[in-house]
XYZ file of C-alpha atoms in Angstrom:
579
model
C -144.595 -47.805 -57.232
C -140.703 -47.117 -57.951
C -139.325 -50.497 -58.117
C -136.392 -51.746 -55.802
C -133.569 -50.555 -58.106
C -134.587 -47.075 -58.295
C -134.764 -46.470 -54.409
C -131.876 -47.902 -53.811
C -130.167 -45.279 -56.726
C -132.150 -42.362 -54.769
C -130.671 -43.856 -51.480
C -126.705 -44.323 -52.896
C -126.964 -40.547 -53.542
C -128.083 -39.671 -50.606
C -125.109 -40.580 -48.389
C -123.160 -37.573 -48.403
C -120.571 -37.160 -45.990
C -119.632 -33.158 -46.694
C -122.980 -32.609 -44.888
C -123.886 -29.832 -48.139
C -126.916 -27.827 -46.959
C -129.718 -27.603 -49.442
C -130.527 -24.184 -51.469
C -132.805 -21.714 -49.294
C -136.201 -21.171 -51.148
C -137.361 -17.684 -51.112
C -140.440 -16.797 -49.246
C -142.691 -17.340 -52.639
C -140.910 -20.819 -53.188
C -141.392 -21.391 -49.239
C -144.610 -23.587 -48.422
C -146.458 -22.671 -45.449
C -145.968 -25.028 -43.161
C -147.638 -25.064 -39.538
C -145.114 -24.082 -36.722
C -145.374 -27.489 -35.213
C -144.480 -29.030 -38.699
C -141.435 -26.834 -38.857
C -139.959 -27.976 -35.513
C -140.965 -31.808 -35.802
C -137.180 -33.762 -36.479
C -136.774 -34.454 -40.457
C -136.446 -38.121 -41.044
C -134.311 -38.884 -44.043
C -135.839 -40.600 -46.749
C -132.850 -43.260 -46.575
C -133.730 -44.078 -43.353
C -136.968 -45.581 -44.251
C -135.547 -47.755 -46.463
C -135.545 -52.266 -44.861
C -132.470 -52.829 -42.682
C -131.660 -55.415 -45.258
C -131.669 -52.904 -48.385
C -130.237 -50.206 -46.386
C -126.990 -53.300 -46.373
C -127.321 -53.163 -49.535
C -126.931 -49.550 -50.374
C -123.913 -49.477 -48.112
C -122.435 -51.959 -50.177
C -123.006 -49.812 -53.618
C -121.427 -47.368 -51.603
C -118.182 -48.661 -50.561
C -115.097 -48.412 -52.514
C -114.593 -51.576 -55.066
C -112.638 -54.302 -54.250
C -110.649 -55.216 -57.546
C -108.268 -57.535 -56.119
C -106.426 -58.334 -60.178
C -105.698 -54.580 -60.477
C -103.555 -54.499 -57.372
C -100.224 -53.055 -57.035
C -99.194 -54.379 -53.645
C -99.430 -51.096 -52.093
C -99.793 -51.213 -48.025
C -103.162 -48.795 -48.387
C -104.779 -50.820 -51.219
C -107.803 -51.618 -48.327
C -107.849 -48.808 -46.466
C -110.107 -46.521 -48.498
C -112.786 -49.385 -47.802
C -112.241 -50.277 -44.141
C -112.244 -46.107 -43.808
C -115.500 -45.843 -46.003
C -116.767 -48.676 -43.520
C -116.178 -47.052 -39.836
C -117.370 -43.434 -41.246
C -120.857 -44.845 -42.113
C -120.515 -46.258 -38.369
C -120.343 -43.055 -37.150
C -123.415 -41.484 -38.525
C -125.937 -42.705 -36.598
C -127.035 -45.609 -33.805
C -129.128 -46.912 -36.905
C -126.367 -46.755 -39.487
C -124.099 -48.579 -36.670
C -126.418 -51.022 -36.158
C -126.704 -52.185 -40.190
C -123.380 -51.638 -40.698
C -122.535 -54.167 -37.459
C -125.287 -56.389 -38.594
C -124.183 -57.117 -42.309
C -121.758 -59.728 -42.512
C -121.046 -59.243 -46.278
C -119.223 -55.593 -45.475
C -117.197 -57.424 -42.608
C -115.439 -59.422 -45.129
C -111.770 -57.955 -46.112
C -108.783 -58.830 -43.949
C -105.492 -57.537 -44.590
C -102.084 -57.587 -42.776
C -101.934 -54.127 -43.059
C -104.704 -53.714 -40.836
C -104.226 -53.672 -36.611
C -104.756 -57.504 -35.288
C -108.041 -56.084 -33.634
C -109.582 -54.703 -36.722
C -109.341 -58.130 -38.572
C -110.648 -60.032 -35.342
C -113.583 -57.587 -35.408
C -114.132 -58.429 -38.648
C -113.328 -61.913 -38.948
C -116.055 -62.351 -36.236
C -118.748 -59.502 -37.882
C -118.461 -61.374 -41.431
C -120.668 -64.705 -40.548
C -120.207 -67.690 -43.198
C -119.314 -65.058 -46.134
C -116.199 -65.925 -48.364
C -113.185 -63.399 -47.341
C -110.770 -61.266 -49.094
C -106.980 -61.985 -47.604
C -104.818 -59.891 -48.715
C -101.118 -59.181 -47.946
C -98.652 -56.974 -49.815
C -95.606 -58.130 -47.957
C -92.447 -56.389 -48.397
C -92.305 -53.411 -50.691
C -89.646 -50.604 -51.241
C -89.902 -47.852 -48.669
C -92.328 -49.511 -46.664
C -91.963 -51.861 -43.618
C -93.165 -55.128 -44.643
C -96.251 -56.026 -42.733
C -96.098 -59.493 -40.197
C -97.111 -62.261 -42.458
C -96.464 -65.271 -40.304
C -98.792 -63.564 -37.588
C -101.350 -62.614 -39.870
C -101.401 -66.184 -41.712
C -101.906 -67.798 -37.895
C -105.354 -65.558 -37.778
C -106.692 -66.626 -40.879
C -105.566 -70.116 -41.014
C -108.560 -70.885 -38.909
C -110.915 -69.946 -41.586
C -109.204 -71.446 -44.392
C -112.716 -72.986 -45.675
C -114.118 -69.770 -46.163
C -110.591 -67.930 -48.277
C -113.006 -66.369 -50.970
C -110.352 -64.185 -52.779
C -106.785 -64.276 -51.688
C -103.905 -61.826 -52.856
C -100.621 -62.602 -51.061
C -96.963 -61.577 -52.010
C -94.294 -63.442 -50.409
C -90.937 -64.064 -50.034
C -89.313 -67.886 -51.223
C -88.595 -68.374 -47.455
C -92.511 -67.899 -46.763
C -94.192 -70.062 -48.824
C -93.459 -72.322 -46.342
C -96.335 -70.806 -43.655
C -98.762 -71.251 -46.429
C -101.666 -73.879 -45.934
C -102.795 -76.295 -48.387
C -105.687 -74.424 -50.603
C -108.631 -76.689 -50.305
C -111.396 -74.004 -50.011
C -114.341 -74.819 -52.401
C -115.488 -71.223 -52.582
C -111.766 -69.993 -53.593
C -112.814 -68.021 -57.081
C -109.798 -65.273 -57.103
C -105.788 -66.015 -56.932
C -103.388 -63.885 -56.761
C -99.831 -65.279 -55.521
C -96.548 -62.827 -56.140
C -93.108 -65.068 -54.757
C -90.386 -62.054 -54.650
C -87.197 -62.696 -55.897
C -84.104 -60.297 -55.275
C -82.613 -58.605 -58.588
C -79.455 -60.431 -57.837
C -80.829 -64.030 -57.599
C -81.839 -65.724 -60.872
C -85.531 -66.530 -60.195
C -85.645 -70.414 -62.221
C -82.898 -70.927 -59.046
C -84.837 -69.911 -56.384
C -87.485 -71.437 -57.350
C -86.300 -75.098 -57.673
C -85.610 -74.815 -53.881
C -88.800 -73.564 -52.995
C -91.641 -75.902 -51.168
C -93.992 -75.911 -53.890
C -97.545 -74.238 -53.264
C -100.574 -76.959 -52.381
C -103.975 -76.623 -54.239
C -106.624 -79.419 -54.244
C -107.820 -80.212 -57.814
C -111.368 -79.119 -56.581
C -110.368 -76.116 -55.613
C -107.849 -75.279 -58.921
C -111.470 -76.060 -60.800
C -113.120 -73.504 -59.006
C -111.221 -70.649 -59.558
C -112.619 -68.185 -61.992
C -109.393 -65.502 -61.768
C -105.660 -66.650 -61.528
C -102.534 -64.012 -61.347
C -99.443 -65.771 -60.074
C -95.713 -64.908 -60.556
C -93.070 -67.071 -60.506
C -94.922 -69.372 -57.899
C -93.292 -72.966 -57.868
C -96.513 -75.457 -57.920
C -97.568 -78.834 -60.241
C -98.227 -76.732 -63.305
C -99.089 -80.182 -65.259
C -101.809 -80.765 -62.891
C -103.274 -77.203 -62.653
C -103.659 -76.995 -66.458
C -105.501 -80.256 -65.538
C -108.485 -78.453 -63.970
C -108.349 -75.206 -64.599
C -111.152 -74.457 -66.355
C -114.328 -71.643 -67.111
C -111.464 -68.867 -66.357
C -112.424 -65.282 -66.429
C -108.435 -64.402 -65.948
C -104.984 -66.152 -66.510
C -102.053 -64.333 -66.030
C -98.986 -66.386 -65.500
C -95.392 -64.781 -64.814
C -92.247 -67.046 -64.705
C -92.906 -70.920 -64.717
C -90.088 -72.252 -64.752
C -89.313 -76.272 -64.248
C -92.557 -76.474 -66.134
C -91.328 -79.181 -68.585
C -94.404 -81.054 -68.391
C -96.929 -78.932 -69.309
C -97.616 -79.095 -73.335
C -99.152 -76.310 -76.100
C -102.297 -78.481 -76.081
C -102.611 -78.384 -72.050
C -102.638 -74.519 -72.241
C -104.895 -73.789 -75.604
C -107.316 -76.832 -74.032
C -107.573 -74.650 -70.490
C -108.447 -71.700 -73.196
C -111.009 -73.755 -75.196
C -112.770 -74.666 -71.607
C -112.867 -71.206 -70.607
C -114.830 -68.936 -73.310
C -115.389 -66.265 -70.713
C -111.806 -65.463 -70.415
C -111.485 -61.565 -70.705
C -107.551 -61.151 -69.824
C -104.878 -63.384 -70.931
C -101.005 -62.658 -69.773
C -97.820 -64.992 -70.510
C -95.086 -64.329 -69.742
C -91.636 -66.069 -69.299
C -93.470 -69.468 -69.307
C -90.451 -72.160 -69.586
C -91.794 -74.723 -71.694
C -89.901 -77.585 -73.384
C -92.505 -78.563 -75.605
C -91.806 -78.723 -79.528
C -94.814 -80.911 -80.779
C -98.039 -79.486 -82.883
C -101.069 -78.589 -80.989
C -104.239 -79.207 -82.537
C -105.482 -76.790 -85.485
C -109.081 -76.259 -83.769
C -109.846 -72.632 -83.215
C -110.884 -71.364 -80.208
C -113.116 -67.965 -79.666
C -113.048 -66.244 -76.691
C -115.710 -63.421 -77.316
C -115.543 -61.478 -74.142
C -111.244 -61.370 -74.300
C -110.548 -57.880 -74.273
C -106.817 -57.965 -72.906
C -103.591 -60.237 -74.881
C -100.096 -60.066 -73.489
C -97.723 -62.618 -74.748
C -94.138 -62.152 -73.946
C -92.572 -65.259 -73.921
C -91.384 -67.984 -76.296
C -92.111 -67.505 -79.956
C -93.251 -70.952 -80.519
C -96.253 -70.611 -77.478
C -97.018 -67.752 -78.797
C -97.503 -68.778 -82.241
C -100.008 -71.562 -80.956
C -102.079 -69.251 -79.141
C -102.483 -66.805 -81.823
C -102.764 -69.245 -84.444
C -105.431 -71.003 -82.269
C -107.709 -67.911 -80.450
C -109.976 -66.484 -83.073
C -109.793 -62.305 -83.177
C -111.809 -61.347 -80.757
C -114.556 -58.621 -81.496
C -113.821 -56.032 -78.810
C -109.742 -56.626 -78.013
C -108.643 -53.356 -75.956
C -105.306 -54.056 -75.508
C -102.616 -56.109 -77.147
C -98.880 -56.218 -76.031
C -96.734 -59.448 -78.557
C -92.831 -59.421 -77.748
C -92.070 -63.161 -78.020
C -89.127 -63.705 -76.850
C -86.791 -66.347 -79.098
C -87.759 -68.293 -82.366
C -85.922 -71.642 -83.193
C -85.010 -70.346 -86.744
C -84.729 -67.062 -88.092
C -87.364 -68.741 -90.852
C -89.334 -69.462 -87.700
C -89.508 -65.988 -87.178
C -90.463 -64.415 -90.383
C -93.493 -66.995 -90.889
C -94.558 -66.002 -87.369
C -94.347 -62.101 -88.567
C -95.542 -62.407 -92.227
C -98.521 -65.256 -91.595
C -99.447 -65.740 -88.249
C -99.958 -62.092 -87.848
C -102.375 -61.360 -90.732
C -105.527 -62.074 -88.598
C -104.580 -59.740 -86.053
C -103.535 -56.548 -88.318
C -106.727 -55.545 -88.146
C -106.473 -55.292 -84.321
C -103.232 -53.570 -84.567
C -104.601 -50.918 -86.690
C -107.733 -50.179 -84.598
C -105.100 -49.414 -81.513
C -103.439 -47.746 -83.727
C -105.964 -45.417 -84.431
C -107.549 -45.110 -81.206
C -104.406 -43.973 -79.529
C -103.389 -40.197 -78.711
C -99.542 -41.481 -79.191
C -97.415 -44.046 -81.193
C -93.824 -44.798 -81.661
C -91.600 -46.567 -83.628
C -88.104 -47.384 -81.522
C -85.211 -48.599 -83.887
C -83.251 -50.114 -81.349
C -79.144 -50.747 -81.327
C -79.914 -54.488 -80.850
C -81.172 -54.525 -84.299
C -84.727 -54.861 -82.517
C -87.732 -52.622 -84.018
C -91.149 -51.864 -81.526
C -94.140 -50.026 -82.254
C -95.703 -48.618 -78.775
C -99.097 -46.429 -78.813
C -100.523 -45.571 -75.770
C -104.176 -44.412 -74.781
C -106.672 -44.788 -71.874
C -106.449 -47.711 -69.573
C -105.365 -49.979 -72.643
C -102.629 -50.002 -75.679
C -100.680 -51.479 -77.671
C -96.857 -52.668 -78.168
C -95.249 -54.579 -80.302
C -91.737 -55.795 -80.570
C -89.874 -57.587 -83.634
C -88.070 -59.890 -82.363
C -86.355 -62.369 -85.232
C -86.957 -59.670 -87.663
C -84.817 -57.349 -89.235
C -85.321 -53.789 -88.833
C -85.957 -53.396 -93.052
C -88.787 -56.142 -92.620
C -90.285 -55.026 -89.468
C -90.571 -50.865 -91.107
C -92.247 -52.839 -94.165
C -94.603 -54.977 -91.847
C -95.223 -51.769 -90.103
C -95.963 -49.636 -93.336
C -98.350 -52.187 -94.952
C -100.505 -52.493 -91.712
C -100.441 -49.072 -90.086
C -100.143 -47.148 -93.320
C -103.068 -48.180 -94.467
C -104.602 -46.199 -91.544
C -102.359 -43.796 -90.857
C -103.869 -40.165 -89.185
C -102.453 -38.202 -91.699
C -104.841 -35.182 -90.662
C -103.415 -33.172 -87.770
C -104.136 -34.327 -84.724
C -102.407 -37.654 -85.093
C -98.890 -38.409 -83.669
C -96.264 -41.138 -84.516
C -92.666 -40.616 -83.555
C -89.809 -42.116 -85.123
C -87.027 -42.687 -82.143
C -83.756 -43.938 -82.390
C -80.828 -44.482 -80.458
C -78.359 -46.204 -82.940
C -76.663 -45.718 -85.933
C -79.755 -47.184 -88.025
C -80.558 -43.363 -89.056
C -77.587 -43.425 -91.136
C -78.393 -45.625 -93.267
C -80.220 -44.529 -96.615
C -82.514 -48.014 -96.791
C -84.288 -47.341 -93.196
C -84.361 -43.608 -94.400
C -86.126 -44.668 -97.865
C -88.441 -47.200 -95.907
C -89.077 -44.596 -93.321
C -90.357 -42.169 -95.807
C -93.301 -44.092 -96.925
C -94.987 -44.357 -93.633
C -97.334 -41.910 -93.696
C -98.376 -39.724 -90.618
C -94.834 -39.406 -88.955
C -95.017 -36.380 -86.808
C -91.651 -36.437 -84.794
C -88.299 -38.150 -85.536
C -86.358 -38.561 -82.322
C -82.665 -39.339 -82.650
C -80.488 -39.800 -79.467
C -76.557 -40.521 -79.331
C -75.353 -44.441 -78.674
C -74.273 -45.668 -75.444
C -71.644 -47.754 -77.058
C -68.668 -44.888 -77.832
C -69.431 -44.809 -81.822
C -69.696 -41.294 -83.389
C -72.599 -41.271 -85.735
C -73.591 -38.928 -88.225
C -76.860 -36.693 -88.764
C -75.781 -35.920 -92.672
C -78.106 -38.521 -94.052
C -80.971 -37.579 -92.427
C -80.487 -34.020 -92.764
C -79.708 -34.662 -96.834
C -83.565 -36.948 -96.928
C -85.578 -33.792 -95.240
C -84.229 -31.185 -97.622
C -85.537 -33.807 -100.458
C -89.333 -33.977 -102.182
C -90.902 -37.370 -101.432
C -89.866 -39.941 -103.702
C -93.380 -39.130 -105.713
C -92.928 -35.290 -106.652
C -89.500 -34.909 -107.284
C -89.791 -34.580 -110.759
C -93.277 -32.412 -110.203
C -93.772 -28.867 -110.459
C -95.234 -29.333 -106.915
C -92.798 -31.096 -104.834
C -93.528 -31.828 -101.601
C -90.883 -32.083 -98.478
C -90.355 -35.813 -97.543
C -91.826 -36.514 -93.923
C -94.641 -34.104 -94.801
C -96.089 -34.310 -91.359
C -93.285 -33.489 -89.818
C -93.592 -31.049 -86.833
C -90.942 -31.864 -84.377
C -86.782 -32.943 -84.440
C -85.328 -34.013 -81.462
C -81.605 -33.506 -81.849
C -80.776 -33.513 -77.863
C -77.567 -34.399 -76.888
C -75.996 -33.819 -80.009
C -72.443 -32.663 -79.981
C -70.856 -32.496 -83.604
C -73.005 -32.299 -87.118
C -75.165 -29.554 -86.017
C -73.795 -27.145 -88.767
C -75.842 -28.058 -91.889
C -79.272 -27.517 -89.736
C -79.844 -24.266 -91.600
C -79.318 -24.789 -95.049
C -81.599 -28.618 -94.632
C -84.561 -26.272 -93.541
C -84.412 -23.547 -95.819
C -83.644 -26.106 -98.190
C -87.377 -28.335 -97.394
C -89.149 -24.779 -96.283
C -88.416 -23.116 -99.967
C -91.128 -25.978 -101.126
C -93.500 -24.377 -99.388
C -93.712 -21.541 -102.458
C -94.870 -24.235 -104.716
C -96.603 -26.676 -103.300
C -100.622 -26.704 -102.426
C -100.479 -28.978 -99.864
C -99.993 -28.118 -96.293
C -96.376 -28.169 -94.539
C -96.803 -27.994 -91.108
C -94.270 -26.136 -89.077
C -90.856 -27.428 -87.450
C -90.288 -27.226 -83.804
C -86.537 -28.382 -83.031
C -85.110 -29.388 -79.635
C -80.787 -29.443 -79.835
C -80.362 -28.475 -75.629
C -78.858 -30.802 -73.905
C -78.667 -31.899 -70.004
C -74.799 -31.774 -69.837
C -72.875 -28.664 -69.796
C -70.559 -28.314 -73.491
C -67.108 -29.124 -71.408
C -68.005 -32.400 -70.265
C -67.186 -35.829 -72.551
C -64.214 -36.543 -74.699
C -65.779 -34.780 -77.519
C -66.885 -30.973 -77.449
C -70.239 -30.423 -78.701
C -69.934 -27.800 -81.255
C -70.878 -24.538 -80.888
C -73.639 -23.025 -82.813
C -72.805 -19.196 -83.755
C -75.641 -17.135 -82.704
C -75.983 -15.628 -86.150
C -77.400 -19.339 -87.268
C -79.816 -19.837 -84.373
C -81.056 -16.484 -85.006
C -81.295 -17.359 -88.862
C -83.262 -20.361 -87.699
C -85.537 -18.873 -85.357
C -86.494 -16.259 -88.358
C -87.116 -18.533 -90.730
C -90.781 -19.478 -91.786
C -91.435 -23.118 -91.309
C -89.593 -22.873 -87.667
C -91.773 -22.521 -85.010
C -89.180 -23.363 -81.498
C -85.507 -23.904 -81.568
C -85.042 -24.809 -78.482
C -81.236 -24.790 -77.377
C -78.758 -24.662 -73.869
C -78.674 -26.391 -71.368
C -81.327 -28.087 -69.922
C -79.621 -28.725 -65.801
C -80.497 -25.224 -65.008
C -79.705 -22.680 -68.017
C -82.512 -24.059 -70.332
C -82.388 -21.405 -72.865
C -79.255 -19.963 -73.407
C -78.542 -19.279 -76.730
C -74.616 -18.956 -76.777
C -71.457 -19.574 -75.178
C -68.225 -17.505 -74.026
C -64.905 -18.913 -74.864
C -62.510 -19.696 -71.454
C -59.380 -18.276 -71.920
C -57.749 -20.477 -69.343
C -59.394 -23.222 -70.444
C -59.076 -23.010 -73.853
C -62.480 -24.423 -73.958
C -66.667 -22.897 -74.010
C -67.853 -22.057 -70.913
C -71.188 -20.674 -70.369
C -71.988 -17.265 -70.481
């Protein structure tokens, strides 16, 4: 006999709504079948199946309800209530399970018509619900909390899962949360860009949980929500989620209060800080903590908090994602301990993300900051030197992503920058021994300076460091395959002589050079700006496009004359003009 889980497999793929009519058999394959037979109605198998199970198959069959991956769209339940009324209309018998099984009644949002939640509010039994309301959102006409709070108050002991964004001015319609069965919370208090949140918040009626309830919670996402943060970290505990945005006026709450909520939840799978305000300089305990089953890290707030919790979490074994930008360190000394020790355990993480990813870059930012950002399915990895210069942070870089660098093609790292860091030779020299750097990215400032491409052009006409003095030099950045020179306006000119210059290597050497694609268009026409951009005779691009080791020059302008190779000069002008 098939057991239980197999039907109900056969049944899930047998709800199909395109009505798709079988294959006809030919009149061998046909089975001869006594007229009677033939004209008897064909019961589907799936209708055989216990009312109960059929419940359940519905339920397999309905789109998930992941509350924590939410964006506050209007339509995030529609695609289930939709799912829901289309199996009603299939049949009296489908109507009648569907009606009949509370557990698919159970999702109530404000986006939905009053009578659609009454319906279901009645239809749903005892079950825990899902409220959810994505209150006001850009482009879309905020839905009417204040009504829809006054229908569910009534069933306040039954809030199973709630996901509510709200305005300051609205927390005051919220109830106190003492609902026993309350596992998922997901609380988003809008702030306008304007308004400094910390502000706002002080004169907001804080939000009401009961400690029982705070200790039954299993998932918790709330931003900048104004609550007793000392006596949630209290009792929360056995956490399968913690993601906290912007507590502020959170003086009270220690390190210890926040790695001892870790230690008492070791099925925690996603942990997020970020912005946490907390006035709290003593020494947590040196006890490690291992959270086997965390898979997600983002820490972006205070460099001391998140120096405890890395110092205190063990590595976990299958981390998928991993985003560190702390925010301030008390000393610059503070800083480079956090970088050059607390970090070691956790290089090995970086350079698994590292290699798993289909991208990675390395921004050298005008603030002096450096970030490494690699990006892959569902998951990645960034982090952001803060405290560190940009000579340490390339070193930190080289020593732990080096080491595993994709050297082989198919690998990408991009070097971007959008300062005048590229002019100077120690980033170039530090630069040059990371290996597997596939694209170097250079953008003008914002700030009015006028930088200078002539030390980075002088580096890729060079041999690495290593063959130099070797009969088989090989071009520095050997994996080079694409320079991004958009925007550029002066400096263009020795272009031509650095590439023959680094292609002429490729006589000599036995290793592979890949070839050069390079991008100088621009999205703003050559008139415009207090500086001309330069004109490149045509006699050079040609030179360039001929040359082997060049694969695309791409040149022009890119607002609507992407290609153009060459400009006119305006007489009355006295000025290019395009062609």
């Amino acid at each position: 006999m098939e057991s239980t889980e197999n039907i109900i497999g056969v049944a899930v793929g047998q709800i199909v709504v395109s009505g798709d009519r079988p294959a006809s058999l030919s009149d061998q394959e046909r089975p001869h079948t006594p007229r009677s037979a033939l004209q008897a109605p064909r019961v589907s198998p799936i209708s055989l199946l216990p009312i109960e199970l059929l419940g359940v198959v519905f339920q397999l069959k309905l789109s998930s309800l992941d509350v924590m991956s939410w964006f506050w769209s209007n339509r995030e339940c529609h695609p289930y209530m939709a799912e829901l009324y289309t199996l009603r209309r299939v049949s009296t018998l489908w109507r009648d399970v569907v009606d009949g099984t509370p557990s698919l009644w159970t999702v109530i949002s404000s986006t939905f018509p009053p009578e659609v939640n009454q319906t279901s509010l009645a239809r749903s039994g005892a079950y825990p619900l899902l409220i959810y309301s994505p209150g006001p959102r850009w482009g879309e006409t905020p839905p009417p909390l204040r009504e829809f709070l006054q229908t569910v108050k009534p069933h306040l002991h039954r809030w199973g899962s709630v996901a509510l964004r709200l305005s300051s001015e609205s927390v005051e319609d919220l109830p106190r949360f003492t609902s026993l069965r309350l596992d998922t919370l997901k609380i988003d208090i809008g702030v306008e860009p304007e308004w400094e949140a910390a502000e706002i918040l002080q004169a907001t009626k804080q939000i009401e949980i009961s400690d029982e309830t705070l200790r039954n919670i299993q998932f918790v996402d709330l931003t900048l929500v104004p609550m007793d943060w000392s006596r949630a970290f209290r009792n929360f505990r056995d956490l399968r989620s913690l993601s906290l945005d912007g507590v502020y006026g959170g003086g009270a709450i220690t390190h210890q209060q926040i790695l001892d909520v870790l230690a008492a939840s070791p099925n925690l799978e996603t942990l997020l800080f970020t912005d946490l305000e907390i006035q709290d300089h003593s020494s947590p305990s040196t006890r490690q903590i291992f959270l086997p089953r965390l898979q997600s890290i983002t820490l972006t707030t205070s460099g001391p908090l998140t120096e405890s919790v890395l110092r205190a979490v063990q590595v976990p074994p299958n981390i998928g994602q991993l985003d560190i930008r702390p925010t301030s360190f008390l000393t610059p000394d503070a800083a480079t301990s956090f970088w050059l020790s607390t970090m070691v355990p956790w290089a090995p993480v970086v350079q698994q993300l590292y290699q798993e990813s289909y991208k990675s870059v390395i921004r050298l930012m005008a603030n002096g900051t450096s970030r490494l950002e690699t990006y892959f399915d569902e998951h990645g990895l960034f982090i952001e030197f803060k405290g560190l210069s940009t000579i340490s942070a390339l070193l930190w870089l080289r020593d732990v992503i080096g080491a595993v660098a994709m050297i082989e093609e198919g690998g990408s790292l991009r070097v971007y920058s959008k300062s005048m860091l590229m002019e100077r030779d120690d980033v170039l020299a530090v630069l040059q021994t990371i290996p597997g750097i596939t694209e170097i990215s250079v953008e003008l400032p914002t700030d009015g300076r006028k930088p200078s491409l002539e030390p980075l052009l002088n580096v890729l006409a060079q041999p690495t460091a290593d063959t130099i003095h070797t009969t088989d030099p090989i071009p520095s950045f050997p994996c080079l395959t694409s320079l991004d020179l958009r925007e550029w306006r002066w400096g263009l000119h020795g272009i031509l002589d650095t590439l023959q210059r680094r292609y002429s290597m490729r006589s000599t050497t036995r290793h592979h050079v890949p070839d050069l694609n390079l991008d100088m268009s621009t999205y703003l026409p050559w008139s415009i700006g207090i500086i001309s951009r330069e004109i490149i005779p045509f006699s050079t691009l040609k030179a360039l496009r001929e040359l082997n080791g060049v694969g695309v020059v791409r040149t022009g302008f890119l607002g609507g004359q992407s290609g153009t190779a060459a400009v006119i000069w305006d007489e009355e002008a006295s000025s290019p003009a395009w062609g």
